[in-house]
Amino acid sequence: MYGTAPILCVDIPNLKHLDKYKVSDRVHGDHGWISFNKTVLTENTVTHNKPDIVVTDKRKNTITLVEIGITSKERLTQVEIEKKHKYEPLTKQMGNAKLNEATKFRIVPYVMTWDGLVTKYHNGYKTELGITDRMEAQIQRVCLQITHEIVMRELGLDPLTEQPGGPERKRRDLGIFGGTLPELPDPRQPAAAVAPAVLCAI
C-alpha cells in the first residue's frame, strides 16, 4: 500500500509529527512535487481552479488532484460525488501543467462527515492515495478535534476546559450551522484544518 502513496512516489519525506507540521504551498522531491491550496493558471477561465492538493509524479507520469470535503451525514454522498467531478473542467485546461503528452490526470475526493463517517466508496479513494488505516485514524482525530472546537465555542465554552468562555471571544460567520460561529484557528472551514493532515498522510 505504501508504494501507491503519491507523497512517497515523489520522494518527499514522510513527516511523523503531524501536529507540528507547517504546510508549504509547494514542496519538491526527486521525482515530482506537491502543491497545496494554490491557484492553477489556465489559458481560459475556469470556475474551480484551486484544488486542495495537487501531486505531480514524474515516474508515473500522473497529476493527481485531491479535493477534501467535511460535511454532514445527510450530504456525505452528494458532496463526495461533487468533489469527484468538480475539477474535470480544470484538468481539460491544464495542458501547460502536463509533463508530456501522455500525462494522465486523476481526481480523488477525500470526504468525511464532521464526526469522521465515510461512504462505501471512500476506502477505494483512500487506497488510491496510499493512506493507511493508522493514517486515517489520525485524520479523523483532527476532524473530530476541529468539530469539538466549533461546537464548544458555539455553546460559549472554552474548547480546552469546556468552561464558559469570556465575553471578549470573537465570533465569525462561517455559514456551517446556519448561524454565527466563533473564530477558529483557520476561519475558512473545517476542511481547511483537515487538509494538512491529509497532505501529511499522502
Tab-separated table of N, CA and C in Angstrom, residues 30-153:
chain	number	residue	atom	x	y	z
A	30	ASP	N	12.508	14.406	-5.438
A	30	ASP	CA	13.345	13.959	-6.548
A	30	ASP	C	12.535	13.561	-7.782
A	31	HIS	N	11.307	13.129	-7.568
A	31	HIS	CA	10.515	12.616	-8.685
A	31	HIS	C	9.201	13.364	-8.874
A	32	GLY	N	9.137	14.594	-8.391
A	32	GLY	CA	7.922	15.366	-8.587
A	32	GLY	C	7.747	16.422	-7.517
A	33	TRP	N	6.535	16.895	-7.387
A	33	TRP	CA	6.260	17.925	-6.383
A	33	TRP	C	4.794	17.881	-5.968
A	34	ILE	N	4.530	18.501	-4.816
A	34	ILE	CA	3.177	18.601	-4.288
A	34	ILE	C	2.884	20.070	-4.023
A	35	SER	N	1.748	20.554	-4.506
A	35	SER	CA	1.323	21.915	-4.195
A	35	SER	C	0.061	21.859	-3.350
A	36	PHE	N	-0.096	22.845	-2.491
A	36	PHE	CA	-1.194	22.859	-1.525
A	36	PHE	C	-1.925	24.195	-1.614
A	37	ASN	N	-3.217	24.118	-1.965
A	37	ASN	CA	-4.075	25.302	-1.946
A	37	ASN	C	-3.537	26.425	-2.840
A	38	LYS	N	-3.109	26.054	-4.060
A	38	LYS	CA	-2.588	27.046	-4.998
A	38	LYS	C	-3.492	27.140	-6.229
A	39	THR	N	-3.671	28.351	-6.713
A	39	THR	CA	-4.465	28.567	-7.915
A	39	THR	C	-3.715	28.048	-9.140
A	40	VAL	N	-4.408	27.274	-9.971
A	40	VAL	CA	-3.826	26.747	-11.203
A	40	VAL	C	-4.141	27.720	-12.337
A	41	LEU	N	-3.116	28.250	-12.965
A	41	LEU	CA	-3.299	29.204	-14.050
A	41	LEU	C	-3.606	28.470	-15.351
A	42	THR	N	-4.648	28.908	-16.049
A	42	THR	CA	-5.042	28.301	-17.316
A	42	THR	C	-5.290	29.395	-18.350
A	43	GLU	N	-5.234	29.005	-19.614
A	43	GLU	CA	-5.444	29.979	-20.694
A	43	GLU	C	-6.866	30.507	-20.690
A	44	ASN	N	-7.834	29.613	-20.473
A	44	ASN	CA	-9.240	30.007	-20.395
A	44	ASN	C	-9.705	30.013	-18.947
A	45	THR	N	-10.668	30.860	-18.646
A	45	THR	CA	-11.169	30.981	-17.281
A	45	THR	C	-11.906	29.715	-16.858
A	46	VAL	N	-11.565	29.214	-15.673
A	46	VAL	CA	-12.223	28.040	-15.096
A	46	VAL	C	-12.742	28.424	-13.716
A	47	THR	N	-13.978	28.096	-13.439
A	47	THR	CA	-14.592	28.496	-12.164
A	47	THR	C	-13.846	27.925	-10.976
A	48	HIS	N	-13.595	26.622	-11.006
A	48	HIS	CA	-12.900	25.960	-9.897
A	48	HIS	C	-11.459	25.686	-10.329
A	49	ASN	N	-10.536	26.466	-9.820
A	49	ASN	CA	-9.136	26.347	-10.253
A	49	ASN	C	-8.150	26.333	-9.089
A	50	LYS	N	-8.634	25.948	-7.906
A	50	LYS	CA	-7.753	25.945	-6.736
A	50	LYS	C	-7.936	24.651	-5.939
A	51	PRO	N	-7.407	23.533	-6.439
A	51	PRO	CA	-7.539	22.257	-5.727
A	51	PRO	C	-6.850	22.311	-4.366
A	52	ASP	N	-7.342	21.503	-3.445
A	52	ASP	CA	-6.718	21.459	-2.119
A	52	ASP	C	-5.276	20.967	-2.211
A	53	ILE	N	-5.062	19.874	-2.951
A	53	ILE	CA	-3.723	19.292	-3.088
A	53	ILE	C	-3.530	18.830	-4.534
A	54	VAL	N	-2.365	19.117	-5.102
A	54	VAL	CA	-2.015	18.609	-6.433
A	54	VAL	C	-0.683	17.875	-6.323
A	55	VAL	N	-0.669	16.611	-6.733
A	55	VAL	CA	0.540	15.790	-6.679
A	55	VAL	C	0.999	15.487	-8.102
A	56	THR	N	2.194	15.932	-8.451
A	56	THR	CA	2.775	15.660	-9.768
A	56	THR	C	3.859	14.599	-9.625
A	57	ASP	N	3.654	13.454	-10.261
A	57	ASP	CA	4.560	12.312	-10.150
A	57	ASP	C	5.231	12.070	-11.501
A	58	LYS	N	6.519	12.365	-11.588
A	58	LYS	CA	7.250	12.223	-12.847
A	58	LYS	C	7.408	10.765	-13.257
A	59	ARG	N	7.586	9.874	-12.278
A	59	ARG	CA	7.836	8.468	-12.609
A	59	ARG	C	6.593	7.787	-13.168
A	60	LYS	N	5.436	8.103	-12.580
A	60	LYS	CA	4.194	7.507	-13.064
A	60	LYS	C	3.533	8.351	-14.145
A	61	ASN	N	4.108	9.551	-14.371
A	61	ASN	CA	3.579	10.459	-15.384
A	61	ASN	C	2.114	10.802	-15.114
A	62	THR	N	1.823	11.112	-13.856
A	62	THR	CA	0.457	11.432	-13.452
A	62	THR	C	0.415	12.742	-12.675
A	63	ILE	N	-0.724	13.397	-12.747
A	63	ILE	CA	-1.013	14.566	-11.918
A	63	ILE	C	-2.315	14.275	-11.187
A	64	THR	N	-2.255	14.220	-9.865
A	64	THR	CA	-3.406	13.860	-9.045
A	64	THR	C	-3.933	15.085	-8.315
A	65	LEU	N	-5.220	15.372	-8.502
A	65	LEU	CA	-5.877	16.463	-7.791
A	65	LEU	C	-6.687	15.860	-6.650
A	66	VAL	N	-6.376	16.259	-5.429
A	66	VAL	CA	-7.071	15.753	-4.247
A	66	VAL	C	-7.968	16.861	-3.707
A	67	GLU	N	-9.248	16.582	-3.613
A	67	GLU	CA	-10.211	17.564	-3.109
A	67	GLU	C	-10.811	17.051	-1.803
A	68	ILE	N	-10.695	17.838	-0.751
A	68	ILE	CA	-11.109	17.433	0.591
A	68	ILE	C	-12.443	18.067	0.939
A	69	GLY	N	-13.307	17.291	1.567
A	69	GLY	CA	-14.601	17.818	1.984
A	69	GLY	C	-14.989	17.313	3.356
A	70	ILE	N	-15.476	18.216	4.195
A	70	ILE	CA	-16.024	17.861	5.505
A	70	ILE	C	-17.467	18.337	5.512
A	71	THR	N	-18.406	17.426	5.744
A	71	THR	CA	-19.806	17.785	5.579
A	71	THR	C	-20.683	17.047	6.581
A	72	SER	N	-21.995	17.155	6.410
A	72	SER	CA	-22.935	16.471	7.295
A	72	SER	C	-23.223	15.071	6.765
A	73	LYS	N	-23.797	14.238	7.606
A	73	LYS	CA	-24.121	12.868	7.216
A	73	LYS	C	-25.130	12.860	6.072
A	74	GLU	N	-26.073	13.804	6.106
A	74	GLU	CA	-27.118	13.855	5.091
A	74	GLU	C	-26.558	14.186	3.702
A	75	ARG	N	-25.487	14.945	3.640
A	75	ARG	CA	-24.936	15.395	2.357
A	75	ARG	C	-23.655	14.650	1.968
A	76	LEU	N	-23.287	13.637	2.723
A	76	LEU	CA	-21.999	12.968	2.530
A	76	LEU	C	-21.833	12.423	1.114
A	77	THR	N	-22.785	11.609	0.656
A	77	THR	CA	-22.685	11.010	-0.675
A	77	THR	C	-22.694	12.074	-1.762
A	78	GLN	N	-23.578	13.057	-1.621
A	78	GLN	CA	-23.684	14.124	-2.616
A	78	GLN	C	-22.383	14.917	-2.728
A	79	VAL	N	-21.804	15.266	-1.589
A	79	VAL	CA	-20.565	16.049	-1.598
A	79	VAL	C	-19.426	15.248	-2.208
A	80	GLU	N	-19.359	13.951	-1.912
A	80	GLU	CA	-18.295	13.123	-2.479
A	80	GLU	C	-18.385	13.086	-4.003
A	81	ILE	N	-19.599	12.976	-4.530
A	81	ILE	CA	-19.790	12.972	-5.985
A	81	ILE	C	-19.404	14.325	-6.574
A	82	GLU	N	-19.822	15.402	-5.901
A	82	GLU	CA	-19.494	16.749	-6.386
A	82	GLU	C	-17.983	16.963	-6.421
A	83	LYS	N	-17.304	16.513	-5.370
A	83	LYS	CA	-15.847	16.674	-5.314
A	83	LYS	C	-15.156	15.854	-6.404
A	84	LYS	N	-15.727	14.697	-6.716
A	84	LYS	CA	-15.143	13.821	-7.731
A	84	LYS	C	-15.132	14.494	-9.105
A	85	HIS	N	-16.167	15.276	-9.398
A	85	HIS	CA	-16.306	15.866	-10.734
A	85	HIS	C	-15.997	17.361	-10.768
A	86	LYS	N	-15.716	17.946	-9.633
A	86	LYS	CA	-15.541	19.400	-9.535
A	86	LYS	C	-14.452	19.936	-10.451
A	87	TYR	N	-13.346	19.207	-10.570
A	87	TYR	CA	-12.193	19.728	-11.303
A	87	TYR	C	-12.009	19.117	-12.693
A	88	GLU	N	-13.025	18.434	-13.197
A	88	GLU	CA	-12.929	17.898	-14.554
A	88	GLU	C	-12.706	19.006	-15.590
A	89	PRO	N	-13.433	20.146	-15.507
A	89	PRO	CA	-13.152	21.238	-16.460
A	89	PRO	C	-11.725	21.769	-16.330
A	90	LEU	N	-11.196	21.777	-15.108
A	90	LEU	CA	-9.842	22.281	-14.900
A	90	LEU	C	-8.803	21.383	-15.563
A	91	THR	N	-8.960	20.071	-15.419
A	91	THR	CA	-7.970	19.154	-15.999
A	91	THR	C	-7.914	19.279	-17.522
A	92	LYS	N	-9.037	19.654	-18.133
A	92	LYS	CA	-9.063	19.826	-19.588
A	92	LYS	C	-8.304	21.076	-20.020
A	93	GLN	N	-8.083	21.988	-19.054
A	93	GLN	CA	-7.385	23.239	-19.359
A	93	GLN	C	-5.941	23.241	-18.853
A	94	MET	N	-5.512	22.122	-18.266
A	94	MET	CA	-4.187	22.078	-17.643
A	94	MET	C	-3.108	21.537	-18.578
A	95	GLY	N	-3.215	21.857	-19.848
A	95	GLY	CA	-2.226	21.374	-20.807
A	95	GLY	C	-0.820	21.844	-20.495
A	96	ASN	N	-0.696	23.073	-19.967
A	96	ASN	CA	0.640	23.601	-19.659
A	96	ASN	C	1.258	22.941	-18.444
A	97	ALA	N	0.443	22.210	-17.670
A	97	ALA	CA	0.964	21.534	-16.477
A	97	ALA	C	1.433	20.116	-16.777
A	98	LYS	N	1.111	19.612	-17.959
A	98	LYS	CA	1.482	18.246	-18.313
A	98	LYS	C	2.996	18.083	-18.374
A	99	LEU	N	3.445	16.909	-17.947
A	99	LEU	CA	4.861	16.581	-18.075
A	99	LEU	C	5.195	16.275	-19.528
A	100	ASN	N	4.244	15.634	-20.218
A	100	ASN	CA	4.350	15.347	-21.644
A	100	ASN	C	2.952	15.015	-22.152
A	101	GLU	N	2.835	14.664	-23.414
A	101	GLU	CA	1.514	14.422	-23.995
A	101	GLU	C	0.807	13.214	-23.379
A	102	ALA	N	1.564	12.318	-22.762
A	102	ALA	CA	0.978	11.100	-22.195
A	102	ALA	C	0.579	11.257	-20.726
A	103	THR	N	0.803	12.423	-20.149
A	103	THR	CA	0.477	12.637	-18.734
A	103	THR	C	-1.012	12.427	-18.484
A	104	LYS	N	-1.324	11.668	-17.441
A	104	LYS	CA	-2.716	11.388	-17.084
A	104	LYS	C	-3.102	12.159	-15.824
A	105	PHE	N	-4.358	12.625	-15.808
A	105	PHE	CA	-4.885	13.338	-14.646
A	105	PHE	C	-5.802	12.421	-13.846
A	106	ARG	N	-5.743	12.559	-12.526
A	106	ARG	CA	-6.645	11.828	-11.641
A	106	ARG	C	-7.276	12.829	-10.677
A	107	ILE	N	-8.554	12.645	-10.390
A	107	ILE	CA	-9.239	13.462	-9.390
A	107	ILE	C	-9.709	12.527	-8.288
A	108	VAL	N	-9.230	12.756	-7.076
A	108	VAL	CA	-9.546	11.872	-5.957
A	108	VAL	C	-10.217	12.678	-4.847
A	109	PRO	N	-11.496	12.412	-4.553
A	109	PRO	CA	-12.149	13.096	-3.439
A	109	PRO	C	-11.807	12.424	-2.116
A	110	TYR	N	-11.633	13.221	-1.080
A	110	TYR	CA	-11.409	12.675	0.261
A	110	TYR	C	-12.404	13.377	1.175
A	111	VAL	N	-13.535	12.706	1.413
A	111	VAL	CA	-14.671	13.335	2.082
A	111	VAL	C	-15.094	12.519	3.292
A	112	MET	N	-15.415	13.208	4.368
A	112	MET	CA	-15.981	12.566	5.552
A	112	MET	C	-16.900	13.546	6.267
A	113	THR	N	-17.673	13.037	7.210
A	113	THR	CA	-18.548	13.915	7.984
A	113	THR	C	-17.765	14.562	9.112
A	114	TRP	N	-18.415	15.525	9.796
A	114	TRP	CA	-17.752	16.212	10.898
A	114	TRP	C	-17.308	15.250	11.995
A	115	ASP	N	-18.012	14.088	12.101
A	115	ASP	CA	-17.623	13.116	13.127
A	115	ASP	C	-16.901	11.906	12.536
A	116	GLY	N	-16.360	12.049	11.324
A	116	GLY	CA	-15.461	11.035	10.780
A	116	GLY	C	-16.092	9.909	10.000
A	117	LEU	N	-17.389	9.978	9.675
A	117	LEU	CA	-18.029	8.924	8.893
A	117	LEU	C	-17.695	9.081	7.412
A	118	VAL	N	-17.689	7.954	6.681
A	118	VAL	CA	-17.342	7.970	5.257
A	118	VAL	C	-18.319	7.094	4.473
A	119	THR	N	-18.278	7.192	3.137
A	119	THR	CA	-19.134	6.371	2.285
A	119	THR	C	-18.469	5.026	1.995
A	120	LYS	N	-19.211	4.146	1.325
A	120	LYS	CA	-18.668	2.828	0.988
A	120	LYS	C	-17.587	2.920	-0.086
A	121	TYR	N	-17.536	4.045	-0.805
A	121	TYR	CA	-16.523	4.219	-1.842
A	121	TYR	C	-15.238	4.839	-1.297
A	122	HIS	N	-15.284	5.321	-0.081
A	122	HIS	CA	-14.145	6.045	0.486
A	122	HIS	C	-12.894	5.179	0.580
A	123	ASN	N	-13.071	3.908	0.898
A	123	ASN	CA	-11.904	3.041	1.069
A	123	ASN	C	-11.092	2.935	-0.221
A	124	GLY	N	-11.788	2.945	-1.365
A	124	GLY	CA	-11.086	2.899	-2.642
A	124	GLY	C	-10.258	4.150	-2.880
A	125	TYR	N	-10.822	5.307	-2.539
A	125	TYR	CA	-10.083	6.565	-2.687
A	125	TYR	C	-8.905	6.615	-1.716
A	126	LYS	N	-9.142	6.125	-0.518
A	126	LYS	CA	-8.082	6.099	0.492
A	126	LYS	C	-6.919	5.230	0.019
A	127	THR	N	-7.239	4.072	-0.545
A	127	THR	CA	-6.201	3.177	-1.056
A	127	THR	C	-5.459	3.806	-2.227
A	128	GLU	N	-6.199	4.509	-3.076
A	128	GLU	CA	-5.588	5.169	-4.236
A	128	GLU	C	-4.559	6.207	-3.802
A	129	LEU	N	-4.810	6.847	-2.668
A	129	LEU	CA	-3.875	7.839	-2.136
A	129	LEU	C	-2.785	7.212	-1.274
A	130	GLY	N	-2.924	5.917	-0.981
A	130	GLY	CA	-1.923	5.249	-0.156
A	130	GLY	C	-2.044	5.579	1.313
A	131	ILE	N	-3.236	5.972	1.755
A	131	ILE	CA	-3.454	6.313	3.162
A	131	ILE	C	-3.799	5.046	3.938
A	132	THR	N	-3.023	4.723	4.940
A	132	THR	CA	-3.259	3.523	5.743
A	132	THR	C	-4.356	3.782	6.772
A	133	ASP	N	-4.829	2.698	7.400
A	133	ASP	CA	-5.847	2.835	8.444
A	133	ASP	C	-5.336	3.695	9.599
A	134	ARG	N	-4.076	3.525	9.923
A	134	ARG	CA	-3.500	4.306	11.020
A	134	ARG	C	-3.437	5.794	10.665
A	135	MET	N	-3.059	6.089	9.418
A	135	MET	CA	-3.040	7.479	8.970
A	135	MET	C	-4.442	8.085	9.005
A	136	GLU	N	-5.418	7.310	8.531
A	136	GLU	CA	-6.777	7.839	8.503
A	136	GLU	C	-7.320	8.067	9.909
A	137	ALA	N	-6.939	7.222	10.838
A	137	ALA	CA	-7.361	7.431	12.225
A	137	ALA	C	-6.861	8.776	12.741
A	138	GLN	N	-5.650	9.146	12.339
A	138	GLN	CA	-5.099	10.441	12.730
A	138	GLN	C	-5.870	11.581	12.068
A	139	ILE	N	-6.230	11.401	10.801
A	139	ILE	CA	-7.014	12.416	10.096
A	139	ILE	C	-8.380	12.579	10.752
A	140	GLN	N	-9.020	11.462	11.096
A	140	GLN	CA	-10.317	11.528	11.759
A	140	GLN	C	-10.201	12.199	13.123
A	141	ARG	N	-9.085	11.986	13.799
A	141	ARG	CA	-8.868	12.644	15.090
A	141	ARG	C	-8.839	14.153	14.921
A	142	VAL	N	-8.136	14.618	13.875
A	142	VAL	CA	-8.074	16.056	13.609
A	142	VAL	C	-9.468	16.597	13.301
A	143	CYS	N	-10.229	15.854	12.496
A	143	CYS	CA	-11.580	16.265	12.139
A	143	CYS	C	-12.466	16.381	13.378
A	144	LEU	N	-12.394	15.381	14.246
A	144	LEU	CA	-13.186	15.402	15.475
A	144	LEU	C	-12.759	16.540	16.395
A	145	GLN	N	-11.466	16.801	16.436
A	145	GLN	CA	-10.953	17.873	17.286
A	145	GLN	C	-11.489	19.231	16.835
A	146	ILE	N	-11.461	19.482	15.523
A	146	ILE	CA	-11.968	20.746	14.998
A	146	ILE	C	-13.474	20.858	15.227
A	147	THR	N	-14.204	19.745	15.016
A	147	THR	CA	-15.642	19.751	15.266
A	147	THR	C	-15.934	20.070	16.725
A	148	HIS	N	-15.154	19.482	17.624
A	148	HIS	CA	-15.317	19.738	19.052
A	148	HIS	C	-15.111	21.217	19.362
A	149	GLU	N	-14.098	21.820	18.743
A	149	GLU	CA	-13.833	23.240	18.974
A	149	GLU	C	-14.999	24.100	18.500
A	150	ILE	N	-15.559	23.752	17.332
A	150	ILE	CA	-16.681	24.518	16.800
A	150	ILE	C	-17.882	24.452	17.738
A	151	VAL	N	-18.228	23.229	18.150
A	151	VAL	CA	-19.402	23.042	18.998
A	151	VAL	C	-19.222	23.723	20.347
A	152	MET	N	-18.061	23.539	20.964
A	152	MET	CA	-17.830	24.141	22.273
A	152	MET	C	-17.910	25.662	22.213
A	153	ARG	N	-17.306	26.247	21.196
A	153	ARG	CA	-17.317	27.704	21.096
A	153	ARG	C	-18.692	28.230	20.712
